[in-house]
mmCIF file of C-alpha atoms and ligand atoms in Angstrom:
data_model
loop_
_atom_site.group_PDB
_atom_site.id
_atom_site.type_symbol
_atom_site.label_atom_id
_atom_site.label_comp_id
_atom_site.label_asym_id
_atom_site.label_seq_id
_atom_site.Cartn_x
_atom_site.Cartn_y
_atom_site.Cartn_z
ATOM 1 C CA MET L 868 -27.903 -32.607 15.703
ATOM 2 C CA ASN L 869 -26.936 -35.180 13.095
ATOM 3 C CA PRO L 870 -24.552 -33.616 10.550
ATOM 4 C CA THR L 871 -24.015 -35.519 7.326
ATOM 5 C CA ARG L 872 -20.747 -35.824 5.407
ATOM 6 C CA ARG L 873 -22.242 -33.465 2.791
ATOM 7 C CA ASP L 874 -22.916 -30.796 5.492
ATOM 8 C CA PHE L 875 -19.316 -31.018 6.650
ATOM 9 C CA LEU L 876 -17.817 -30.693 3.134
ATOM 10 C CA LYS L 877 -20.116 -27.784 2.298
ATOM 11 C CA ALA L 878 -19.035 -25.863 5.405
ATOM 12 C CA SER L 879 -15.351 -26.732 4.765
ATOM 13 C CA ALA L 880 -15.521 -25.139 1.338
ATOM 14 C CA ILE L 881 -16.802 -21.906 2.877
ATOM 15 C CA GLY L 882 -14.733 -21.501 5.998
ATOM 16 C CA GLY L 883 -12.014 -24.134 6.397
ATOM 17 C CA VAL L 884 -11.964 -27.418 8.277
ATOM 18 C CA GLY L 885 -11.821 -25.927 11.797
ATOM 19 C CA THR L 886 -14.692 -23.585 11.050
ATOM 20 C CA ALA L 887 -16.603 -26.405 9.438
ATOM 21 C CA ALA L 888 -16.202 -28.683 12.414
ATOM 22 C CA ALA L 889 -17.392 -25.995 14.796
ATOM 23 C CA SER L 890 -20.313 -24.750 12.722
ATOM 24 C CA VAL L 891 -21.550 -28.217 11.766
ATOM 25 C CA LEU L 892 -21.515 -29.161 15.427
ATOM 26 C CA GLY L 893 -23.725 -26.176 16.170
ATOM 27 C CA PHE L 894 -21.291 -23.556 17.547
ATOM 28 C CA ASP L 895 -21.769 -19.931 16.499
ATOM 29 C CA LEU L 896 -18.283 -18.612 15.687
ATOM 30 C CA ALA L 897 -19.304 -15.000 15.022
ATOM 31 C CA PRO L 898 -18.596 -13.801 18.608
ATOM 32 C CA ALA L 899 -15.171 -15.518 18.527
ATOM 33 C CA TYR L 900 -14.215 -13.780 15.268
ATOM 34 C CA ALA L 901 -15.427 -10.442 16.664
ATOM 35 C CA GLN L 902 -13.295 -11.015 19.748
ATOM 36 C CA VAL L 903 -10.158 -11.701 17.657
ATOM 37 C CA ARG L 904 -10.714 -8.497 15.698
ATOM 38 C CA GLU L 905 -11.373 -6.605 18.931
ATOM 39 C CA LEU L 906 -8.074 -7.850 20.424
ATOM 40 C CA LYS L 907 -6.163 -6.753 17.324
ATOM 41 C CA ILE L 908 -7.267 -3.120 17.604
ATOM 42 C CA ALA L 909 -8.047 -2.946 21.330
ATOM 43 C CA ARG L 910 -5.150 -0.642 22.283
ATOM 44 C CA ALA L 911 -4.855 1.111 18.914
ATOM 45 C CA THR L 912 -5.380 4.784 18.131
ATOM 46 C CA GLU L 913 -8.006 5.512 15.461
ATOM 47 C CA THR L 914 -7.099 8.094 12.821
ATOM 48 C CA ARG L 915 -9.591 9.012 10.125
ATOM 49 C CA SER L 916 -8.148 9.600 6.671
ATOM 50 C CA THR L 917 -8.895 9.386 2.945
ATOM 51 C CA CYS L 918 -7.900 6.608 0.554
ATOM 52 C CA PRO L 919 -5.269 8.116 -1.791
ATOM 53 C CA TYR L 920 -5.882 5.890 -4.809
ATOM 54 C CA CYS L 921 -8.725 7.491 -6.738
ATOM 55 C CA SER L 922 -11.108 10.444 -6.832
ATOM 56 C CA VAL L 923 -13.929 8.550 -5.130
ATOM 57 C CA SER L 924 -12.051 9.521 -1.944
ATOM 58 C CA CYS L 925 -13.384 6.821 0.379
ATOM 59 C CA GLY L 926 -12.982 7.422 4.104
ATOM 60 C CA VAL L 927 -10.724 5.051 6.032
ATOM 61 C CA ILE L 928 -9.805 4.471 9.667
ATOM 62 C CA ILE L 929 -6.126 3.796 10.316
ATOM 63 C CA TYR L 930 -5.383 1.913 13.540
ATOM 64 C CA THR L 931 -1.984 2.654 15.067
ATOM 65 C CA LEU L 932 -0.225 1.071 18.040
ATOM 66 C CA GLY L 933 1.968 3.267 20.229
ATOM 67 C CA ASP L 934 1.244 5.516 23.199
ATOM 68 C CA LYS L 935 2.513 8.686 21.434
ATOM 69 C CA ALA L 936 5.561 8.847 23.722
ATOM 70 C CA LYS L 937 8.514 10.623 22.118
ATOM 71 C CA ASN L 938 10.687 7.531 21.859
ATOM 72 C CA VAL L 939 7.939 5.295 20.437
ATOM 73 C CA THR L 940 7.462 4.905 16.695
ATOM 74 C CA PRO L 941 3.747 4.451 15.920
ATOM 75 C CA GLN L 942 2.984 1.225 14.084
ATOM 76 C CA VAL L 943 0.045 0.880 11.701
ATOM 77 C CA VAL L 944 -1.681 -2.421 12.471
ATOM 78 C CA HIS L 945 -4.968 -2.233 10.575
ATOM 79 C CA VAL L 946 -6.836 -0.118 8.001
ATOM 80 C CA GLU L 947 -10.538 -0.413 7.241
ATOM 81 C CA GLY L 948 -13.367 1.574 5.666
ATOM 82 C CA ASP L 949 -14.943 4.280 7.825
ATOM 83 C CA PRO L 950 -18.587 3.319 8.516
ATOM 84 C CA ASP L 951 -19.445 6.955 9.319
ATOM 85 C CA HIS L 952 -18.075 8.305 6.040
ATOM 86 C CA PRO L 953 -20.863 9.535 3.720
ATOM 87 C CA ILE L 954 -19.090 8.447 0.514
ATOM 88 C CA ASN L 955 -18.302 4.788 1.195
ATOM 89 C CA ARG L 956 -20.105 4.012 4.485
ATOM 90 C CA GLY L 957 -17.444 1.539 5.570
ATOM 91 C CA THR L 958 -16.854 -0.179 2.245
ATOM 92 C CA LEU L 959 -13.567 -0.233 0.311
ATOM 93 C CA CYS L 960 -12.709 -1.617 -3.118
ATOM 94 C CA PRO L 961 -9.872 -4.217 -3.232
ATOM 95 C CA LYS L 962 -7.315 -1.509 -3.906
ATOM 96 C CA GLY L 963 -8.408 0.547 -0.913
ATOM 97 C CA ALA L 964 -8.576 -2.598 1.221
ATOM 98 C CA SER L 965 -4.853 -3.141 0.579
ATOM 99 C CA LEU L 966 -3.979 0.326 1.879
ATOM 100 C CA GLU L 967 -2.070 -1.063 4.869
ATOM 101 C CA GLN L 968 0.467 -2.495 2.404
ATOM 102 C CA ASP L 969 0.910 0.924 0.835
ATOM 103 C CA ILE L 970 1.583 2.525 4.219
ATOM 104 C CA LEU L 971 4.009 -0.165 5.394
ATOM 105 C CA ASN L 972 5.756 -0.700 2.049
ATOM 106 C CA PRO L 973 9.550 -0.372 2.531
ATOM 107 C CA ARG L 974 9.794 1.248 -0.923
ATOM 108 C CA ARG L 975 7.421 4.061 0.008
ATOM 109 C CA LEU L 976 8.982 7.523 -0.491
ATOM 110 C CA VAL L 977 8.798 9.668 2.640
ATOM 111 C CA ALA L 978 11.119 12.519 1.555
ATOM 112 C CA PRO L 979 11.515 14.567 -1.634
ATOM 113 C CA GLN L 980 13.824 13.525 -4.444
ATOM 114 C CA VAL L 981 15.088 15.362 -7.516
ATOM 115 C CA ARG L 982 16.227 14.192 -10.944
ATOM 116 C CA ARG L 983 18.726 16.655 -12.360
ATOM 117 C CA PRO L 984 18.725 17.543 -16.079
ATOM 118 C CA GLY L 985 20.351 14.816 -18.151
ATOM 119 C CA LYS L 986 20.499 12.368 -15.216
ATOM 120 C CA THR L 987 18.662 9.053 -15.013
ATOM 121 C CA ASP L 988 18.822 8.664 -11.226
ATOM 122 C CA TRP L 989 16.844 10.437 -8.526
ATOM 123 C CA GLU L 990 18.773 11.923 -5.624
ATOM 124 C CA PRO L 991 17.511 12.897 -2.147
ATOM 125 C CA ILE L 992 16.949 16.566 -1.371
ATOM 126 C CA SER L 993 15.890 18.257 1.885
ATOM 127 C CA TRP L 994 12.419 19.769 2.180
ATOM 128 C CA ASP L 995 13.895 23.293 2.526
ATOM 129 C CA ALA L 996 16.105 22.859 -0.534
ATOM 130 C CA ALA L 997 13.188 21.404 -2.523
ATOM 131 C CA ILE L 998 10.943 24.383 -1.712
ATOM 132 C CA ASP L 999 13.753 26.835 -2.582
ATOM 133 C CA GLU L 1000 14.409 25.102 -5.904
ATOM 134 C CA ILE L 1001 10.730 24.949 -6.816
ATOM 135 C CA GLY L 1002 10.392 28.682 -6.121
ATOM 136 C CA HIS L 1003 13.493 29.410 -8.191
ATOM 137 C CA TRP L 1004 12.348 27.378 -11.204
ATOM 138 C CA VAL L 1005 8.755 28.605 -11.099
ATOM 139 C CA LYS L 1006 9.974 32.229 -11.235
ATOM 140 C CA LYS L 1007 12.561 31.540 -13.927
ATOM 141 C CA THR L 1008 10.133 29.542 -16.105
ATOM 142 C CA ARG L 1009 7.323 32.075 -15.732
ATOM 143 C CA ASP L 1010 9.623 34.974 -16.616
ATOM 144 C CA ALA L 1011 10.811 33.098 -19.708
ATOM 145 C CA THR L 1012 7.426 31.900 -20.983
ATOM 146 C CA PHE L 1013 4.864 34.510 -19.931
ATOM 147 C CA VAL L 1014 2.692 35.651 -22.862
ATOM 148 C CA GLU L 1015 1.457 39.206 -22.408
ATOM 149 C CA LYS L 1016 -0.252 39.581 -25.808
ATOM 150 C CA ASP L 1017 -1.553 37.051 -28.312
ATOM 151 C CA ALA L 1018 -0.869 36.981 -32.067
ATOM 152 C CA GLN L 1019 -3.472 39.707 -32.666
ATOM 153 C CA GLY L 1020 -1.907 41.975 -30.053
ATOM 154 C CA LYS L 1021 -4.736 41.437 -27.561
ATOM 155 C CA PRO L 1022 -3.887 41.040 -23.838
ATOM 156 C CA ALA L 1023 -3.349 37.352 -22.977
ATOM 157 C CA ASN L 1024 -1.410 37.381 -19.677
ATOM 158 C CA ARG L 1025 -0.912 33.634 -19.539
ATOM 159 C CA CYS L 1026 1.992 31.396 -18.575
ATOM 160 C CA GLU L 1027 2.336 28.489 -21.000
ATOM 161 C CA GLY L 1028 5.548 27.088 -19.558
ATOM 162 C CA LEU L 1029 4.084 25.741 -16.303
ATOM 163 C CA ALA L 1030 1.455 23.143 -15.494
ATOM 164 C CA PHE L 1031 -0.029 21.864 -12.242
ATOM 165 C CA ILE L 1032 -1.583 18.498 -11.457
ATOM 166 C CA GLY L 1033 -3.125 17.539 -8.109
ATOM 167 C CA GLY L 1034 -3.866 14.156 -6.537
ATOM 168 C CA CYS L 1035 -7.046 12.785 -4.982
ATOM 169 C CA THR L 1036 -5.933 13.312 -1.381
ATOM 170 C CA ASP L 1037 -5.787 17.064 -1.880
ATOM 171 C CA THR L 1038 -8.722 18.590 -0.053
ATOM 172 C CA ASN L 1039 -11.188 20.984 -1.646
ATOM 173 C CA GLU L 1040 -9.684 23.789 0.423
ATOM 174 C CA PHE L 1041 -6.149 22.930 -0.756
ATOM 175 C CA ASN L 1042 -7.321 22.781 -4.360
ATOM 176 C CA TYR L 1043 -9.108 26.099 -3.986
ATOM 177 C CA LEU L 1044 -5.807 27.696 -2.921
ATOM 178 C CA VAL L 1045 -3.929 25.929 -5.725
ATOM 179 C CA VAL L 1046 -6.361 27.231 -8.336
ATOM 180 C CA LYS L 1047 -6.129 30.776 -6.929
ATOM 181 C CA THR L 1048 -2.308 30.622 -6.888
ATOM 182 C CA MET L 1049 -1.931 29.096 -10.342
ATOM 183 C CA ARG L 1050 -4.446 31.456 -11.949
ATOM 184 C CA SER L 1051 -2.624 34.416 -10.381
ATOM 185 C CA LEU L 1052 0.585 33.150 -12.014
ATOM 186 C CA GLY L 1053 -1.258 32.902 -15.347
ATOM 187 C CA VAL L 1054 -1.024 29.105 -15.474
ATOM 188 C CA CYS L 1055 -3.699 27.679 -17.782
ATOM 189 C CA TYR L 1056 -2.681 23.984 -17.805
ATOM 190 C CA LEU L 1057 -4.230 23.086 -14.484
ATOM 191 C CA GLU L 1058 -5.850 19.841 -13.368
ATOM 192 C CA ASN L 1059 -6.937 18.259 -10.112
ATOM 193 C CA GLN L 1060 -9.448 15.679 -9.024
ATOM 194 C CA ALA L 1061 -11.659 18.083 -7.079
ATOM 195 C CA ARG L 1062 -13.111 19.679 -10.214
ATOM 196 C CA VAL L 1063 -12.683 23.183 -8.715
HETATM 197 S S1 LIG H 2185 -11.240 2.489 -1.773
HETATM 198 FE FE1 LIG H 2185 -11.205 2.167 -3.997
HETATM 199 S S2 LIG H 2185 -12.949 3.366 -4.773
HETATM 200 FE FE2 LIG H 2185 -12.469 4.127 -2.688
HETATM 201 S S3 LIG H 2185 -11.038 5.861 -3.005
HETATM 202 FE FE3 LIG H 2185 -9.811 4.000 -2.660
HETATM 203 S S4 LIG H 2185 -9.374 3.235 -4.729
HETATM 204 FE FE4 LIG H 2185 -11.086 4.665 -4.915
#
């Protein structure tokens, strides 16, 4: 082997000086990189999930450290595309590839909040209180806005005071139930990403 200065600079531009030195001198670094990646996820638990960012719904694998003991908080250490997923076959767009940052972001909301009428700030609310309040306001709004007959006196039976919007991580089954529930309430402003 007789590497030239041009060979070295070309390899540096692609992979850094250390990589360049090794590859120009004839070492194959692929097994070393594979080993580093293997060490990172060696003791991790694999959980299959769906990217929450858009309706393409790419499959992801979330790697978590922690032995599931009660006093251990699981720690997400790596997220990558799921090679067995029929939609993306292991690939992720840049947004999906940054999913680990979304999961670990300290500003991520993990509990419900409510903004009271006339207020500008959101305040925390328990899950039980949130469900009670939603039930209360859905009933009150439906009672106040339900349209039994249209302008010509024909039966309408629709609720124009409520709307529902679903996100891309809602499953088809969840959306099916949402559509059934909302239609039974008479809600006609209904949208989700599953196109049910
Ligand atoms: S990885 Fe990208 S394309 Fe796939 S669901 Fe997420 S945002 Fe959409």
